Each structure stands twice: as C-alpha cells, then as structure tokens.
XYZ file of C-alpha atoms in Angstrom:
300
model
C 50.806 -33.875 87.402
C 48.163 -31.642 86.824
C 45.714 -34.073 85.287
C 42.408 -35.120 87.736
C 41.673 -38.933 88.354
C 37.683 -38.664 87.268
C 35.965 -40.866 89.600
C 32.775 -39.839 88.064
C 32.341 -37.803 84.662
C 28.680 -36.463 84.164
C 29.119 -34.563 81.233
C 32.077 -33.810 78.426
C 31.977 -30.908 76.257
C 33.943 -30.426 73.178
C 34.366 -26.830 71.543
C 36.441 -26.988 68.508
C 35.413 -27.878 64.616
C 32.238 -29.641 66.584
C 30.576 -28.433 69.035
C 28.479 -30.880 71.599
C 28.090 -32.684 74.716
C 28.368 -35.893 75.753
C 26.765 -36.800 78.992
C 26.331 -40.146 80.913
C 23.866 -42.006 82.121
C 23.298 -45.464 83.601
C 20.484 -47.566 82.952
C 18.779 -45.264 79.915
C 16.019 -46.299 77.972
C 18.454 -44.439 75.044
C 19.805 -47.751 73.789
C 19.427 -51.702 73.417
C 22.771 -52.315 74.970
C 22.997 -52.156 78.989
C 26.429 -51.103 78.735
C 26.060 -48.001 76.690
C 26.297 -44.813 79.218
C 27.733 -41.846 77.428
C 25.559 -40.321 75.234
C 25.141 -37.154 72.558
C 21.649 -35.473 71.972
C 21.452 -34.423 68.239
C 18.099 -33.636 66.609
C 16.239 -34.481 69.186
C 17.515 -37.820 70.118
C 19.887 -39.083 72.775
C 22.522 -41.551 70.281
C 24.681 -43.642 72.159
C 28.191 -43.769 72.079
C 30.873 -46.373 72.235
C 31.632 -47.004 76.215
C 35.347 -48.381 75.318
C 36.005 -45.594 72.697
C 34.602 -42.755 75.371
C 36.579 -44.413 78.467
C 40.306 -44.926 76.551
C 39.436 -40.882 75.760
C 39.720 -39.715 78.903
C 42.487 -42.210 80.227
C 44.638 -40.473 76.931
C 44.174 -37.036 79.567
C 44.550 -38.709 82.892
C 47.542 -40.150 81.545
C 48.681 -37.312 79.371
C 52.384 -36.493 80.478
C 52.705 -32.536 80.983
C 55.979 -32.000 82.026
C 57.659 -30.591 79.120
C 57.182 -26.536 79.747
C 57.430 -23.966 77.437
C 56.784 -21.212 79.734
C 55.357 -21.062 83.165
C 53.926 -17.523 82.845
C 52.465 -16.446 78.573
C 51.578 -13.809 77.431
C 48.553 -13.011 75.253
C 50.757 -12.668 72.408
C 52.674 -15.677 72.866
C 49.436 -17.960 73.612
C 48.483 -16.391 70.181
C 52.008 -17.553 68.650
C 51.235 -21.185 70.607
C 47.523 -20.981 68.683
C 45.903 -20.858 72.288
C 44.653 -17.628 71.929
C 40.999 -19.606 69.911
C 42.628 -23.242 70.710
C 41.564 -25.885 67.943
C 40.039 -27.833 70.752
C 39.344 -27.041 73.932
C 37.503 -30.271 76.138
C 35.608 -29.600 79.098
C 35.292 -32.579 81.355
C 32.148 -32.205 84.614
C 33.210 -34.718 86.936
C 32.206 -35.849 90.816
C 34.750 -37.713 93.496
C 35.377 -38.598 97.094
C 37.394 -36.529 99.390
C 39.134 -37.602 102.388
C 35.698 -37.025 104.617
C 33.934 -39.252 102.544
C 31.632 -36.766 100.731
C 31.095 -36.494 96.976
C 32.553 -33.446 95.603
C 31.983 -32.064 92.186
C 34.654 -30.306 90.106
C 35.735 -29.712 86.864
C 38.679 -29.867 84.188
C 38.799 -27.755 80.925
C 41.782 -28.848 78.556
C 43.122 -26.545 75.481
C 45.525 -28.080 72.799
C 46.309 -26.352 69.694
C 49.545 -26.196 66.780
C 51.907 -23.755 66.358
C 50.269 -21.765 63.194
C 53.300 -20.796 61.697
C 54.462 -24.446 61.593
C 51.097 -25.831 60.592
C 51.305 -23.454 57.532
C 54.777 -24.361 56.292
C 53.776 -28.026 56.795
C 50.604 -27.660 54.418
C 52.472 -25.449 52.291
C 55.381 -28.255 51.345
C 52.536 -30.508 51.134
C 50.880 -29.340 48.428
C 53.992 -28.491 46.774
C 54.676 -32.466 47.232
C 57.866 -31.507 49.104
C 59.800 -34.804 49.872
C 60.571 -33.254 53.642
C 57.931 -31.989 55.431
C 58.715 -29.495 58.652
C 57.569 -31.147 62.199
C 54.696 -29.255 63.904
C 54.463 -28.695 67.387
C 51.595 -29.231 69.380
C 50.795 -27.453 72.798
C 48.216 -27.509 75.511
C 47.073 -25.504 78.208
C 44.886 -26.321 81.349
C 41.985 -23.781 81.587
C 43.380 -20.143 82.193
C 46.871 -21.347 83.576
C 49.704 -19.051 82.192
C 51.548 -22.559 81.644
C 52.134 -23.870 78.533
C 53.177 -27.374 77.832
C 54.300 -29.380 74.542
C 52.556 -32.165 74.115
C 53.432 -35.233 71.341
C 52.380 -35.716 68.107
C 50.261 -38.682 68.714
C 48.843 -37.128 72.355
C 47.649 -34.647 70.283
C 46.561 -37.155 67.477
C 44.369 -38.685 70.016
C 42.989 -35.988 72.029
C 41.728 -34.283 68.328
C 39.912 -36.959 67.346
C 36.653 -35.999 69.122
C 33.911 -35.857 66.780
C 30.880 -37.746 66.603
C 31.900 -39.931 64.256
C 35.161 -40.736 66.585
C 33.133 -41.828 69.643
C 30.110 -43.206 68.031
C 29.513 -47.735 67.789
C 31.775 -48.950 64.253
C 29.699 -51.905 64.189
C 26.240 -51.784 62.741
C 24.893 -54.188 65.422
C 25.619 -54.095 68.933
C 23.089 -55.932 70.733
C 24.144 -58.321 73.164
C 22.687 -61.662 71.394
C 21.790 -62.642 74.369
C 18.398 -60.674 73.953
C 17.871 -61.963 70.243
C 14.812 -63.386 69.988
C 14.145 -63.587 66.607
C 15.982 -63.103 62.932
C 14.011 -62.156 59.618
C 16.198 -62.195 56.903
C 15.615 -61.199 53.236
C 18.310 -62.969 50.769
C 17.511 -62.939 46.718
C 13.866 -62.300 46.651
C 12.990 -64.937 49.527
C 12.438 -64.463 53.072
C 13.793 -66.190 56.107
C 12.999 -66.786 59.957
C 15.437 -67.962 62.395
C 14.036 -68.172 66.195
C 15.681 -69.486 68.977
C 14.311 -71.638 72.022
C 15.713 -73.105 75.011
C 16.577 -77.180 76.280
C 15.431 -78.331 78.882
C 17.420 -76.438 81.890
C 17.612 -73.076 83.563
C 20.843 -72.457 82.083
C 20.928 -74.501 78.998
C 22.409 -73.070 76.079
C 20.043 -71.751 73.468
C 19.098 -73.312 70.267
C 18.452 -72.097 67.111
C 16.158 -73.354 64.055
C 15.041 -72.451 60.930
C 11.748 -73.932 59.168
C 11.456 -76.328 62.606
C 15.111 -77.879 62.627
C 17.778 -77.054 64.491
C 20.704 -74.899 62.964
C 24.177 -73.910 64.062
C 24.418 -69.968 63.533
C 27.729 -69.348 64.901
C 28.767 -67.875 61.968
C 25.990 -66.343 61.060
C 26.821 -64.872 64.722
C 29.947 -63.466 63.634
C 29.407 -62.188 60.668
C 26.807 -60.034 61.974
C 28.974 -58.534 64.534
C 31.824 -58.504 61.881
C 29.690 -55.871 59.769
C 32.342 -52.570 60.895
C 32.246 -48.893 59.716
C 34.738 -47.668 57.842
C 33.307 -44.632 57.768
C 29.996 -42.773 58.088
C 27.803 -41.478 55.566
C 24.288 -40.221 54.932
C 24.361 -41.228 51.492
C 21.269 -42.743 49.846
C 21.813 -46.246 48.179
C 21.277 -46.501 44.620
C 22.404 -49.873 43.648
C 21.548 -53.830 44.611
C 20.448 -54.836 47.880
C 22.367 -57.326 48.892
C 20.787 -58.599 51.985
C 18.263 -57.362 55.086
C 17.318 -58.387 58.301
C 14.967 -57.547 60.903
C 16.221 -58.206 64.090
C 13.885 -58.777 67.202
C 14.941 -57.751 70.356
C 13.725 -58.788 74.093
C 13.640 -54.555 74.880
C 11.038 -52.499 74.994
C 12.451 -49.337 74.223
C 14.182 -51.037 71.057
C 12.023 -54.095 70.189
C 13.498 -54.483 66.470
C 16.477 -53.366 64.149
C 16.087 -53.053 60.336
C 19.612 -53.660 58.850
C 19.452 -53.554 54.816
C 23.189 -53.683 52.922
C 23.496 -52.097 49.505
C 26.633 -52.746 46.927
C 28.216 -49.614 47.231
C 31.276 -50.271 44.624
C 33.904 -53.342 44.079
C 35.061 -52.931 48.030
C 32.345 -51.230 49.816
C 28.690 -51.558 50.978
C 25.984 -49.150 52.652
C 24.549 -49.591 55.630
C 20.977 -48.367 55.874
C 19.728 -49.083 59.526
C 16.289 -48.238 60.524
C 15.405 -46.554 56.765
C 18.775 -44.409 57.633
C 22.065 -44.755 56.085
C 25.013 -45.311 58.971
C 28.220 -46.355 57.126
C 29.847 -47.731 54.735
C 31.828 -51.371 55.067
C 34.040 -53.996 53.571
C 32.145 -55.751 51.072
C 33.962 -58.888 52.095
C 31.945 -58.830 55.539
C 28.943 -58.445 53.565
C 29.537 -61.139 51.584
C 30.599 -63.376 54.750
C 26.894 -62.617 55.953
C 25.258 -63.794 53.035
C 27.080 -66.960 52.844
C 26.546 -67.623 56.188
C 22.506 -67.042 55.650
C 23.307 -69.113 52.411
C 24.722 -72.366 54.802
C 21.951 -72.496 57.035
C 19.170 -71.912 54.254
C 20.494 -74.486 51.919
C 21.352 -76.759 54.667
C-alpha cells in the first residue's frame, strides 16, 4: 500500500481544470462555525469549506486500493498513452506525523489520475452519435514520479475528480451552529418580523424563543432553515419575486449577522442571495417549507 495515513494535512493543492489550495486551520476568525478548518483563499478572502466533504476526500486516497498494475517501469510514451504525461488531475497533499521517536515529521504525497485518451474519445464519440453501447474507459493513476502505473475504478476515479470549489464548498446556505443565534429578522410579504430568544431560569436550561413578547415553538422554523441545500452554485442575479429574507444575528464577532434573501427562480428552483451575493440555487419546496413555517409562528 503505497497510500500515507495523514496524521496532519496543512495544505492540499489541486492542479487540473482548477487550480487552488486548500489549507487548514484551527480556530480562524475565517468563519462563524468552530468546526470549519480547511479553507480556499479566492479574491482576497479565506471561504470555508465543508469539514465532512474535505475529510471523506482524503479517506477516498488513504483508502484507495492500488494493487492492480499495469506496468511497474513506463515509459514516456506509454504514460502519454495512460494520459499521465499532463494528468487531468494531479492532488498534492502537505502533511505532518509522528515517527517512532516521537518527533513530528513533515512529508508529502502528490497523486496523478488520468483516462486513457483513446478510450475517452470513442466514448464521447458514440455519445453524441446516441450509440445504445457505449465503450468502458479506463482510468489510471500514478504516485508522483513512480514509473508504476496502476488502474484505478470507475467510481475511485469518480470521486477523486470531483475537486472543485464547488465540490468541497458548505450545500447548505446556513451553517451556523444555532446555538449562537441570538436573534432572527425576517421579511415575509411586505411585513417584518423579530424572533429573539432568552433563557429560563437555570444554567443549562433550554432556550426559549418569542415573537412580539410570547413564547413560540420554532422547531420547524429550525429545520427548514437548515433544510435550505444547494443544488448547485451560481452567480446569477435574481430577477423575479422575493420570496422571503432574513437577517440572522450571530453571538461572533468576526461574523455578527447573515443576510439570506430567496428569489423564485422558476416552477422548481429558488436563488439564494447571501450577503447581497448570489450562492445557489435550491428546491423551491424548501423554500416554501420556510415560509410556512415563518407563516405558523406569525399567525399563531
């Protein structure tokens, strides 16, 4: 097995149809959620990335199986047959670990994987000739400049390609822990809305929530909010209805508020504008949950 166990990554770099680097740190001022530790710097700003997402990444090469050889010792023209010659993605990973002296060593790991090109091009070929049978690529990767060359499977590779932004960045439009809400402004059909939370009486009692001075349940309300998933990014502008905003205060410094507004997109589908910047589109249906939750509590 020829795949590291990182103890300790401090930095990932992807060279392929994107090229960036995702680095970690622990208790940033980058993001509202304690948890979040990898990170990407684009214009000028450190954007935090899914922990989960970033973590089950690097598992899919510590547990990659490379055992199936295709030759121990290539040569230039046969990595260029193997399309390892300019690799379609090659992932650099900076890590730290302990030896058997106890002392932190750095090191790191630099994975290739590419298709065969001839394959890929008769695949792509039958498919847009709408061919009922289309040929089987094979997929290959390579560990830094080793002469060895190993097939790897179609959903391996599957996995290890999708490293973009976009695959690594937080789906939901909210991640907050709610924990350090401490106050919800809500805009619903022209009229405006407050929800603020306070404490019973006890060091760990649970927190209560009201709305014009009586108490609420906002479970759902809860939920929908965290229901509110990407499925899939865009900078478009929105150009139709909004259906709902909210402001939400946070107990953080760096991040002390969120502005979430939802536009109708189409039938399915609304934008997500967050912070005057459009993240994503979403189910309408979750949209829709949101404002009827709003609608529960505000009605009574």
């Amino acid at each position: 097995d020829d795949t590291p166990k990182f103890d300790n990554v401090t930095d990932i770099t992807f060279a392929g149809s994107e090229n960036y680097t995702i680095f970690y740190k622990e208790e940033s001022s980058y993001s509202y959620h304690e948890e979040d530790i990898y990170f990407l710097e684009k214009d000028g700003k450190n954007l935090p990335l899914d922990t989960d997402t970033v973590s089950k990444y690097l598992k899919t090469i510590t547990g990659l199986k490379l055992n199936d050889y295709v030759t121990y010792n290539a040569t230039e023209e046969e990595l260029e047959s193997f399309g390892l010659n300019e690799p379609e993605l090659s992932v650099s990973i900076n890590y730290t670990y302990t030896d058997e002296d106890e002392k932190e060593v750095s090191d790191s790991f630099l994975l290739h994987i590419s298709q065969n090109p001839e394959e890929l091009k008769a695949a792509k070929d039958a498919e847009e000739k709408e061919k009922e049978e289309i040929p089987s690529v094979t997929k290959y990767a390579r560990i830094g400049d080793s002469q060895i060359v190993y097939k790897i499977t179609d959903s391996a590779y599957e996995t290890l390609a999708a490293a973009s932004y976009n695959d690594f960045r937080h789906k939901e439009v909210i991640w907050a822990d709610f924990d350090i809400v401490k106050q919800i402004d809500i805009s619903l059909e022209g009229n405006n809305h407050t929800l603020t939370p306070s404490k019973n009486d006890g060091k760990d009692a649970e927190t209560v929530w009201s709305y014009n001075e009586e108490e609420v349940d906002i479970d759902n309300l809860k939920t929908s909010l965290y229901n509110l998933m990407a499925d899939s990014f865009t900078d478009e502008v929105p150009d139709q209805k909004q259906e709902i905003a909210l402001t939400i205060h946070l107990d953080n410094e760096n991040f002390p508020q969120v502005n979430i507004e939802l536009y109708r997109y189409d039938g399915n589908s609304c934008l997500a504008v967050v912070d005057g910047k459009s993240v994503s589109l979403l189910e309408r249906s979750a949209v829709m949950d949101l404002v009827e939750a709003v609608q529960a509590i505000v009605l009574n």
